[in-house]
mmCIF file of C-alpha atoms in Angstrom:
data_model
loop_
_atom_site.group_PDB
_atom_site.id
_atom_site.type_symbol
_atom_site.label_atom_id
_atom_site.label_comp_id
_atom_site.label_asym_id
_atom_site.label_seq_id
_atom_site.Cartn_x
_atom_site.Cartn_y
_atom_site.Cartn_z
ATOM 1 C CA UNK E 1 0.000 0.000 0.000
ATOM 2 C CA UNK E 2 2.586 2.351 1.094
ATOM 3 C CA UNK E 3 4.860 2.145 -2.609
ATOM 4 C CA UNK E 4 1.102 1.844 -4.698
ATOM 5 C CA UNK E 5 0.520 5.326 -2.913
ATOM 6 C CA UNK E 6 4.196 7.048 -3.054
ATOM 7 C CA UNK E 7 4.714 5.643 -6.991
ATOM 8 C CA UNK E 8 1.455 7.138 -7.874
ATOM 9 C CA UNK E 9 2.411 10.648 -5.701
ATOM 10 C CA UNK E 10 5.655 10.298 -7.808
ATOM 11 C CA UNK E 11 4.179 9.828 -10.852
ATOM 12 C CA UNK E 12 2.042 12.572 -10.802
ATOM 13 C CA UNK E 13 4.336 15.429 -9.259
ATOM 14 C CA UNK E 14 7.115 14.098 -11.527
ATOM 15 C CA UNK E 15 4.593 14.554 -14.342
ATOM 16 C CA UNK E 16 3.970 18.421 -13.299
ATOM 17 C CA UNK E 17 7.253 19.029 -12.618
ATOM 18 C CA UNK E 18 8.190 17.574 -16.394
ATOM 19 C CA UNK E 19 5.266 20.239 -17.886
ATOM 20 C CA UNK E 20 6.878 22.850 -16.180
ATOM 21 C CA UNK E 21 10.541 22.411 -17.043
ATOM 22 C CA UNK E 22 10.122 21.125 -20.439
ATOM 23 C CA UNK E 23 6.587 22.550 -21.314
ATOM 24 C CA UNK E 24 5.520 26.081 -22.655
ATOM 25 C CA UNK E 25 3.538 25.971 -19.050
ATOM 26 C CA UNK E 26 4.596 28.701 -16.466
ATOM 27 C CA UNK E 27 3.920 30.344 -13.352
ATOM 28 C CA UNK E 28 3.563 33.914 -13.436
ATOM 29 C CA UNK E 29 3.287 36.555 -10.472
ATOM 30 C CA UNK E 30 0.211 36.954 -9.587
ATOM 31 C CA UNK E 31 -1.410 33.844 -11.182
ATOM 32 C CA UNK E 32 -3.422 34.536 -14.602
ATOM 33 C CA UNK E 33 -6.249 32.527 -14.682
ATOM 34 C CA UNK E 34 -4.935 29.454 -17.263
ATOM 35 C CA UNK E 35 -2.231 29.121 -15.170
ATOM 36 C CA UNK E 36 -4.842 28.499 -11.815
ATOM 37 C CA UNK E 37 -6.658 25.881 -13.755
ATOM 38 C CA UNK E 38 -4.178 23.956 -15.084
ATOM 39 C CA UNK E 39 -2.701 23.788 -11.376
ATOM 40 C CA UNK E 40 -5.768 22.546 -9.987
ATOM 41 C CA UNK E 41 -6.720 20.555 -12.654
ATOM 42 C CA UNK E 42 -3.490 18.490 -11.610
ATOM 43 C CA UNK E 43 -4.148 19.010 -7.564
ATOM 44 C CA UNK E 44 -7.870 17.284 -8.303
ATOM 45 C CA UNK E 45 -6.369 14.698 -9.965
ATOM 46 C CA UNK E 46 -4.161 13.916 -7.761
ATOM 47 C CA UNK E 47 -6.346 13.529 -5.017
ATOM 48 C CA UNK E 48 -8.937 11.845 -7.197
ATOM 49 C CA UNK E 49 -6.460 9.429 -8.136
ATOM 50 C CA UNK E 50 -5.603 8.703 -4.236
ATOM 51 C CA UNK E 51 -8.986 8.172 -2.908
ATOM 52 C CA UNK E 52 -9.756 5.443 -5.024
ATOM 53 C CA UNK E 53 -6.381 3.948 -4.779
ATOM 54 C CA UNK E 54 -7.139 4.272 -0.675
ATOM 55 C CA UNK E 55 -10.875 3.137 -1.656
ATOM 56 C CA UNK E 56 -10.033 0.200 -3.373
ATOM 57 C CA UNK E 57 -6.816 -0.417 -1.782
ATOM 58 C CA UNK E 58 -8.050 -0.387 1.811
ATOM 59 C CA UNK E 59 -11.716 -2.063 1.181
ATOM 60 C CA UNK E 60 -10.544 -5.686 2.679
ATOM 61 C CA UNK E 61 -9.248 -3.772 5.253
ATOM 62 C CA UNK E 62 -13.009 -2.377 6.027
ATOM 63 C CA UNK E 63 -14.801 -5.968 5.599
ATOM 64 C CA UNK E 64 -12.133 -7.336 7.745
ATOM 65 C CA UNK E 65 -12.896 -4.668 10.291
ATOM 66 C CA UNK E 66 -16.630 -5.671 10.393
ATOM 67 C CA UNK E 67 -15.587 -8.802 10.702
ATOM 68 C CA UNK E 68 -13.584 -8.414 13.859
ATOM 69 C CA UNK E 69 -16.381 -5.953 15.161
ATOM 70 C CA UNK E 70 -19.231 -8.787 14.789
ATOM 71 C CA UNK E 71 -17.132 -11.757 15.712
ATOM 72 C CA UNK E 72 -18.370 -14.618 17.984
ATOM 73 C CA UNK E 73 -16.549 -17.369 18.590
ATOM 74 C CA UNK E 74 -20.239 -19.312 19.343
ATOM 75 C CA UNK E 75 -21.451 -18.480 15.731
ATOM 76 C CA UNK E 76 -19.065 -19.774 13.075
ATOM 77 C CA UNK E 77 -19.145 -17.917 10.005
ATOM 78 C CA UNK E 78 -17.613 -17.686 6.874
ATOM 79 C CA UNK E 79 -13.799 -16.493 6.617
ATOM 80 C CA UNK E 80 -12.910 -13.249 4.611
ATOM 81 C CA UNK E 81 -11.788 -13.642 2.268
ATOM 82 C CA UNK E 82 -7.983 -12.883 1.591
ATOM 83 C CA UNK E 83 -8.489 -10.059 -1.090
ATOM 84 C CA UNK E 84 -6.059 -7.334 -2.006
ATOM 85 C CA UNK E 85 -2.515 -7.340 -2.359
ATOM 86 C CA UNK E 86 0.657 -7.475 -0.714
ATOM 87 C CA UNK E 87 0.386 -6.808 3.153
ATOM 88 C CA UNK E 88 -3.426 -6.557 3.408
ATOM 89 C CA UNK E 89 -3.994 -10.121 1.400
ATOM 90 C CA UNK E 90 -1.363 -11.512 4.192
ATOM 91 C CA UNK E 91 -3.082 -9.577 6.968
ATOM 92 C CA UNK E 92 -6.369 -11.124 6.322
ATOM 93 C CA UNK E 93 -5.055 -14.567 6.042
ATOM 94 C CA UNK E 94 -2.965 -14.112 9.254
ATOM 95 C CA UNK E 95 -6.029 -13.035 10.582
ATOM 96 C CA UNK E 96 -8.297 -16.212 9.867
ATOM 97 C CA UNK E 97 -5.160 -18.446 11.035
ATOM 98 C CA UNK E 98 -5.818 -16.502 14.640
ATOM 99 C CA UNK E 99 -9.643 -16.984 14.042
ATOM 100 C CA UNK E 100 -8.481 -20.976 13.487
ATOM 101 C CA UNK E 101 -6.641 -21.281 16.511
ATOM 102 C CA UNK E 102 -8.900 -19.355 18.793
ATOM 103 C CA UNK E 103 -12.095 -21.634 18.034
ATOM 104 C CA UNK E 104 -9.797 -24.692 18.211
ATOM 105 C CA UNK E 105 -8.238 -23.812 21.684
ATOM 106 C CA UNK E 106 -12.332 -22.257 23.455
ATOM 107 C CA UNK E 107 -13.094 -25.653 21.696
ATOM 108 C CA UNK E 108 -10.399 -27.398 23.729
ATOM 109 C CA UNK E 109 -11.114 -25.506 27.002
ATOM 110 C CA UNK E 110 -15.227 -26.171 26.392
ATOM 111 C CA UNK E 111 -14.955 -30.030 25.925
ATOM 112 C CA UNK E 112 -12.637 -29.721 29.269
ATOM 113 C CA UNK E 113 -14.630 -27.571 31.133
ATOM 114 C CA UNK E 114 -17.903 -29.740 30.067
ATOM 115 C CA UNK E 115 -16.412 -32.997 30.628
ATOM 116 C CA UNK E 116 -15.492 -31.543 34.151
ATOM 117 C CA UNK E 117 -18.855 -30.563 34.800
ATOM 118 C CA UNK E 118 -20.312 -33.662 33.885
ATOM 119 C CA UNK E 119 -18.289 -35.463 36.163
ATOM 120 C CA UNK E 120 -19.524 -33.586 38.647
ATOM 121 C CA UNK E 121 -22.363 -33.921 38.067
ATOM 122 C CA UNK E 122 -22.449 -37.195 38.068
ATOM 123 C CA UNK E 123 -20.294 -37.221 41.388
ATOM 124 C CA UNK E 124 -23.153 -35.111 43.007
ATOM 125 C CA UNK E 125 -26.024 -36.910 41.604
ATOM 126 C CA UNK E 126 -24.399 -40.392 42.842
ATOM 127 C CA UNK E 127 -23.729 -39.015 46.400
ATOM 128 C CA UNK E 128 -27.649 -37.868 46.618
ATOM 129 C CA UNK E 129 -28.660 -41.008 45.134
ATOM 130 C CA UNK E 130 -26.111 -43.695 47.421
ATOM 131 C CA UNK E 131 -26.011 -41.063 50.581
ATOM 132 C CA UNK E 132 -28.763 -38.746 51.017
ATOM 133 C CA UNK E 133 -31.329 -40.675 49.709
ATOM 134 C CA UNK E 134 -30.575 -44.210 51.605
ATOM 135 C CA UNK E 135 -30.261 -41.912 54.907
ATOM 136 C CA UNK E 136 -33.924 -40.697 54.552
ATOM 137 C CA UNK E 137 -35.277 -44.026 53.349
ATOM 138 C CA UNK E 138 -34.009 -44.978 56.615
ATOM 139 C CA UNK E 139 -35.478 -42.086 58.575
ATOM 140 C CA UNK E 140 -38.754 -43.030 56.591
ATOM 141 C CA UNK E 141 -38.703 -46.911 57.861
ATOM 142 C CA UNK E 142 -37.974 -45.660 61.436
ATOM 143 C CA UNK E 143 -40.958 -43.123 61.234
ATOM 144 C CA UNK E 144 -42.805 -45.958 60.171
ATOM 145 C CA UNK E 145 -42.113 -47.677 63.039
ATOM 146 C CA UNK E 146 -42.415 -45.502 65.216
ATOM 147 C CA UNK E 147 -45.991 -44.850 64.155
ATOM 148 C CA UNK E 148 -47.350 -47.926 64.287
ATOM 149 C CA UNK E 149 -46.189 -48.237 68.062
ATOM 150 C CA UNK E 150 -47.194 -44.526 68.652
ATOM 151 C CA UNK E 151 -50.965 -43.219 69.945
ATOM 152 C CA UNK E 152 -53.595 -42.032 67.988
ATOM 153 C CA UNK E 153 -52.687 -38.476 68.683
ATOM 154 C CA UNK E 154 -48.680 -38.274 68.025
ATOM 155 C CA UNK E 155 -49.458 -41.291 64.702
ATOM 156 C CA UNK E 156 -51.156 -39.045 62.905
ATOM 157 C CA UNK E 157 -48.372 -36.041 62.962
ATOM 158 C CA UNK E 158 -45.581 -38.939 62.513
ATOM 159 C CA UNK E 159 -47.922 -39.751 59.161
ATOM 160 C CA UNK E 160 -47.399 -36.094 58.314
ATOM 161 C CA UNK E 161 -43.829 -35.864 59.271
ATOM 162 C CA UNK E 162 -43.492 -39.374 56.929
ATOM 163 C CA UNK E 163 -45.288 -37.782 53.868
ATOM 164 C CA UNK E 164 -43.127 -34.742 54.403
ATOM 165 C CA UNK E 165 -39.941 -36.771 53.853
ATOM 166 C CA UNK E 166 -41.131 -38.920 51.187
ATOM 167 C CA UNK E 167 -41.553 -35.654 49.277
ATOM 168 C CA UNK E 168 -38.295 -34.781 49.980
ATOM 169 C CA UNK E 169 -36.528 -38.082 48.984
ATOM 170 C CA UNK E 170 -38.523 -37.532 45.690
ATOM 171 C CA UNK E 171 -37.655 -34.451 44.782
ATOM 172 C CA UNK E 172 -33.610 -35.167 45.513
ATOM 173 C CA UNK E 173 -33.954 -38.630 43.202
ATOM 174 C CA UNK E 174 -35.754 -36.234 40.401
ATOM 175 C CA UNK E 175 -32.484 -33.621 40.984
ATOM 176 C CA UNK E 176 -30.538 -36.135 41.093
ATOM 177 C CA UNK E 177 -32.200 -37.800 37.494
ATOM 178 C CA UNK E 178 -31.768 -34.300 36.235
ATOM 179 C CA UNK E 179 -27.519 -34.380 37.427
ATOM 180 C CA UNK E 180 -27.286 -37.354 35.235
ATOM 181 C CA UNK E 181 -29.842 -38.888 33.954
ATOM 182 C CA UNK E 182 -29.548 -43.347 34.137
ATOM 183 C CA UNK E 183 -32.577 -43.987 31.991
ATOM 184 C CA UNK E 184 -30.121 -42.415 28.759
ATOM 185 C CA UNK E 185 -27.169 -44.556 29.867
ATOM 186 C CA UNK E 186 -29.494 -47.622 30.131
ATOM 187 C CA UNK E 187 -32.427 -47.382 27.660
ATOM 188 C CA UNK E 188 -31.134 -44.460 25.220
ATOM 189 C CA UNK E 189 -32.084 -41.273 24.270
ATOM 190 C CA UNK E 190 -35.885 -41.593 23.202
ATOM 191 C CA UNK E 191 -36.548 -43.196 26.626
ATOM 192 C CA UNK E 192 -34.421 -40.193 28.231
ATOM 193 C CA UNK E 193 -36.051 -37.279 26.425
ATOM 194 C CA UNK E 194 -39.801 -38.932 27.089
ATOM 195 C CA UNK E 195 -39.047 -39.408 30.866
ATOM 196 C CA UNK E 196 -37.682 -35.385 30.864
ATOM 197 C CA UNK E 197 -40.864 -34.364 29.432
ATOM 198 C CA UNK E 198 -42.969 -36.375 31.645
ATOM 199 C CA UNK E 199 -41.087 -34.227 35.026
ATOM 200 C CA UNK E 200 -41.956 -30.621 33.016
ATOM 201 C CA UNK E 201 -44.608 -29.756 35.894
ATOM 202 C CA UNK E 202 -47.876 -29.000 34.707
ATOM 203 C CA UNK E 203 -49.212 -26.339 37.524
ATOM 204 C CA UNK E 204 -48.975 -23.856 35.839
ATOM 205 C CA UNK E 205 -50.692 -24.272 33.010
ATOM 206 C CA UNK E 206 -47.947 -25.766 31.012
ATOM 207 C CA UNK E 207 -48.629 -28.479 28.434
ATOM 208 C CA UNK E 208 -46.149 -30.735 26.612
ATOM 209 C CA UNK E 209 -46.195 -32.695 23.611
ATOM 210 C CA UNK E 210 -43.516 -34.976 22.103
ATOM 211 C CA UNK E 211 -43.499 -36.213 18.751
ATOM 212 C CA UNK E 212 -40.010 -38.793 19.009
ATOM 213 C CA UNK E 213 -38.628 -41.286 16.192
ATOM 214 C CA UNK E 214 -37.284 -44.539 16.396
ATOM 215 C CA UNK E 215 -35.750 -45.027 13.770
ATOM 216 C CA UNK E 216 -32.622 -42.588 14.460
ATOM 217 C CA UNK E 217 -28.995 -43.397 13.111
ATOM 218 C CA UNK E 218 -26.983 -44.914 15.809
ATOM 219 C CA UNK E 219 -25.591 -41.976 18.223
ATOM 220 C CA UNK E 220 -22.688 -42.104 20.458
ATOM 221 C CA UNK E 221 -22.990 -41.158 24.410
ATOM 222 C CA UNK E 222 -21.571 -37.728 23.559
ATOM 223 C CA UNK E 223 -23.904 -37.100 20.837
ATOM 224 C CA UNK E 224 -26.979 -38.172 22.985
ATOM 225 C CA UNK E 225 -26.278 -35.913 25.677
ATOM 226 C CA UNK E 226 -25.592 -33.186 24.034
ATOM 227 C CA UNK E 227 -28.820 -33.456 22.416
ATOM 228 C CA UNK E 228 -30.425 -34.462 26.354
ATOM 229 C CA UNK E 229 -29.150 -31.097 27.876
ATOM 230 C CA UNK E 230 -30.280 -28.763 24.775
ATOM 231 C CA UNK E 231 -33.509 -30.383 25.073
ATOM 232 C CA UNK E 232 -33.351 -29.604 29.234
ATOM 233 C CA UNK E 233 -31.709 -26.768 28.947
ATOM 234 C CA UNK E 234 -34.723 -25.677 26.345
ATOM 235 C CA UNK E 235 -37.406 -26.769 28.578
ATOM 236 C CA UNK E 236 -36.399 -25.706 31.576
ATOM 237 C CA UNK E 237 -36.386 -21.878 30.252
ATOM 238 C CA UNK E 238 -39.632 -22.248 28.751
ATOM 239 C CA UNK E 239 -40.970 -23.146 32.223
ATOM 240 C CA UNK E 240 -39.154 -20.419 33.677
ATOM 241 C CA UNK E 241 -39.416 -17.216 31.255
ATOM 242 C CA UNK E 242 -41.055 -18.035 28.502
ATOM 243 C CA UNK E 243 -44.771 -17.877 30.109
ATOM 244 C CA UNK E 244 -46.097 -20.159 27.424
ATOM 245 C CA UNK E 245 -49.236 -22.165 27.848
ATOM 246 C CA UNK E 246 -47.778 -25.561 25.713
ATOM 247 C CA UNK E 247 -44.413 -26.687 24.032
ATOM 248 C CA UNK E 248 -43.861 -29.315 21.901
ATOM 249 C CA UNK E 249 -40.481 -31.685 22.220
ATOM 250 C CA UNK E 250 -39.786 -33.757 18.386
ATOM 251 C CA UNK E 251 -37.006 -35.719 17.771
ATOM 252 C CA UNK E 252 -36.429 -36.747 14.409
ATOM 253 C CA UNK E 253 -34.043 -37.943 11.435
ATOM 254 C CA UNK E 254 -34.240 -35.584 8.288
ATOM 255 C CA UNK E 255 -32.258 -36.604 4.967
ATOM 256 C CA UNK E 256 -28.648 -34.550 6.075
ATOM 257 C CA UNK E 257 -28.748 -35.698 10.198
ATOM 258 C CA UNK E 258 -30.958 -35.615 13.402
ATOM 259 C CA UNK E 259 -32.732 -32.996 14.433
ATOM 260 C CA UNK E 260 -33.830 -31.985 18.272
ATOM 261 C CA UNK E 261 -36.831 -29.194 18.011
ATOM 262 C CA UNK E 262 -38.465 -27.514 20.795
ATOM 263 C CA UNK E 263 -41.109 -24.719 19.734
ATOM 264 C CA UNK E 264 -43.116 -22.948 22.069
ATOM 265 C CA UNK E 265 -46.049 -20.385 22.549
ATOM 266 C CA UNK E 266 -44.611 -17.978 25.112
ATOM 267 C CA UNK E 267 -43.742 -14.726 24.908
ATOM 268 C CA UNK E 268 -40.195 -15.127 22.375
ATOM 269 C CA UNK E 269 -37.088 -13.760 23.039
ATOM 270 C CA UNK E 270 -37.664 -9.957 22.862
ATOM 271 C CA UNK E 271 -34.554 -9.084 21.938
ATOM 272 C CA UNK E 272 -32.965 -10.554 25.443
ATOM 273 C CA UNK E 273 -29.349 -11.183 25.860
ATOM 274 C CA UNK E 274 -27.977 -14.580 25.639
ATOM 275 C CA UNK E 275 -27.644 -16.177 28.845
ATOM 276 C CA UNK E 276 -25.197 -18.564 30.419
ATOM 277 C CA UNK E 277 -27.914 -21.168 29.542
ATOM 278 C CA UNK E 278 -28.500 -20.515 25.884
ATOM 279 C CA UNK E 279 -24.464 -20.081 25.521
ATOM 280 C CA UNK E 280 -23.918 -23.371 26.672
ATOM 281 C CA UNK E 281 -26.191 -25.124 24.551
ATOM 282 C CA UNK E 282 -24.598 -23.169 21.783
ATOM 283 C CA UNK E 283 -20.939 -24.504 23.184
ATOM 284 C CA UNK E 284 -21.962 -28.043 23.269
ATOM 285 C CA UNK E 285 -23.419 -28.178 19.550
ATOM 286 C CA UNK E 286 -19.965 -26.904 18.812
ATOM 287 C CA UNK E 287 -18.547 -29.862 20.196
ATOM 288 C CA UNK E 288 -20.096 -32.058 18.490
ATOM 289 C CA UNK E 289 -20.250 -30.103 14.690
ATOM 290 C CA UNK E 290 -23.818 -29.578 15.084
ATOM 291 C CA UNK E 291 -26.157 -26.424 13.927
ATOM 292 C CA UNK E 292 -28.175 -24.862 16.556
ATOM 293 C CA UNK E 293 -30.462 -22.206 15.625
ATOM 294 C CA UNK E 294 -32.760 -20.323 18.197
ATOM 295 C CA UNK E 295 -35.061 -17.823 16.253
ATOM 296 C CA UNK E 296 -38.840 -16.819 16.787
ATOM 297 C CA UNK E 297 -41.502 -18.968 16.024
ATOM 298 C CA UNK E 298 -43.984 -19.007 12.878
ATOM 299 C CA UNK E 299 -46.900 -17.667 15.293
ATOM 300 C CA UNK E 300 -45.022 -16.646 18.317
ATOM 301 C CA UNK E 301 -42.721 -17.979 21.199
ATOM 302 C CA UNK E 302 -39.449 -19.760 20.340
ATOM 303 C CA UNK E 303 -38.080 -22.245 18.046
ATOM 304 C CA UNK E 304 -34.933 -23.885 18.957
ATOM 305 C CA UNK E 305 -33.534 -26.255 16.411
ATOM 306 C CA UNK E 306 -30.136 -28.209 16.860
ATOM 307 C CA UNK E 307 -29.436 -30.247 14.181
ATOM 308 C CA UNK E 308 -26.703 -33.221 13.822
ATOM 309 C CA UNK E 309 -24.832 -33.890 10.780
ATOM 310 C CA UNK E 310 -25.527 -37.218 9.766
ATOM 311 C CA UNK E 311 -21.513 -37.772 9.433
ATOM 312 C CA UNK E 312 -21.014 -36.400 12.782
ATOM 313 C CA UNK E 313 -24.334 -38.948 14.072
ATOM 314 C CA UNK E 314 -22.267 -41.639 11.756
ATOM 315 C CA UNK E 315 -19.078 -40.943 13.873
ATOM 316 C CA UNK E 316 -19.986 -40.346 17.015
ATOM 317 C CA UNK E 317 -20.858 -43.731 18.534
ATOM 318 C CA UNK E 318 -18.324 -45.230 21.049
#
């Protein structure tokens, strides 16, 4: 850029100074009016001439600059292209090598960081499961028996104080289910997604429909619960913000992969930053090469779509 801009500077003073030397052109004192035009007929073109070198000379420069201004790491897009010539081609292509390396190292660090929180997960949900929950089916068989040897008076608030800690053993295995879920290690995915819709609770108004194939490509354990916490992840913000009166869960195979879809009637996204939630989901279908798109519905509420590559499906069983 720098010698395309001095050659053509050169160029056109040495051209001035040649009409002047060698030419019948002169400057007089004061100016007569040829003289004035033909001097800033030269001065426009020389600055004519250097905007549009600078125009079309620094133009990469401006897409790659809109590029770096909407850049997230969570949204792959397409590369710039390495237009132009000399230092700004080799810029931009230094520039997409960084891009490279950055989504291969945040995907690095996300498989780590979600394989450590799966483990922990599962750490947690096997201590409530092995610990907490055999210590208050104990507490529930000792209420029991000290019921039935109890009178009439003090049985009937043991009953209450049984029922109370029933519901609490209930609700820690369903946290527990929701740490790591068994049913998708032992009967797969279909099985796992039907039981998650069947603990969506209904008080408030909330129905839930599920419309799940059988006839899926074989998935791997990584595939299937990636596709298990979008579809958790999904639900449990429509029961949470979305205010939506039903939601529909379908799993199915299309012709290029699998896709996971989970459309409600609530009140959309208005606009509303991405939380940690949504990110997530948006880190894990990076892990495994899949497409997940979260727009507006046709007649309202939310659509979130992940789909899975049928390669990546293909590939990913263990």
């Amino acid at each position: 850029m720098f010698w395309r801009i001095f050659l053509l500077n050169a160029a056109v003073l040495t051209l001035a100074t040649a009409l002047l030397l060698l030419g019948p052109v002169t400057v007089s004192t004061p100016v007569v009016l040829a003289e004035a035009l033909i001097l800033s007929a030269g001065l426009a073109i020389m600055l004519i001439a250097n905007a549009a070198l600078l125009r079309l000379g620094l133009s990469p420069l401006q897409r790659l600059a809109r590029t770096m201004a909407t850049l997230d790491l969570l949204r792959p897009a397409p590369r710039p292209a390495a237009a132009g010539h000399g230092e700004i081609a080799e810029l931009i292509t230094t520039f997409n090598s960084m891009l490279d390396r950055l989504e291969a190292e945040r995907a690095t660090s996300s498989a780590r960081a979600l394989s450590a929180q799966e483990g922990e997960r599962r750490r947690i949900a096997q201590e409530l499961h092995d610990e907490v929950g055999q210590t208050l089916t104990a507490v529930l068989l000792e209420l029991k028996r000290v019921a039935d040897q109890a009178p009439e008076g003090i049985r009937m608030e043991l009953l209450q104080v049984q029922e109370t800690t029933r519901g609490s053993l209930d609700e820690i295995r369903r946290i527990a289910r929701r740490l790591r879920p068994g049913v998708l290690d032992e009967l797969g995915l279909a099985s796992a997604l039907r039981s998650l819709v069947n603990e969506v609770p209904s008080h408030g108004g909330l129905t839930v429909g599920r419309r799940l194939q059988t006839d899926l490509p074989e998935l791997g354990k990584d595939l299937e619960l990636v596709l298990y916490r979008v579809a958790q992840e999904s639900l449990t913000n429509t029961v949470r913000h979305a205010r939506a009166s039903h939601v529909e869960l379908t799993l199915r195979r299309i012709h290029d992969g699998v896709e996971l879809r989970i459309r409600d009637d609530g009140r959309g996204l208005q606009g509303a930053p991405e939380g940690a939630g949504i990110r997530g989901m948006r880190e894990r279908a990076l892990l495994i090469g899949a497409q997940l798109h979260l727009e507006p519905g046709p007649g309202g509420g939310t659509d979130v779509r992940l789909v899975v590559p049928l390669a990546n499906a293909a590939n990913g069983s263990d």
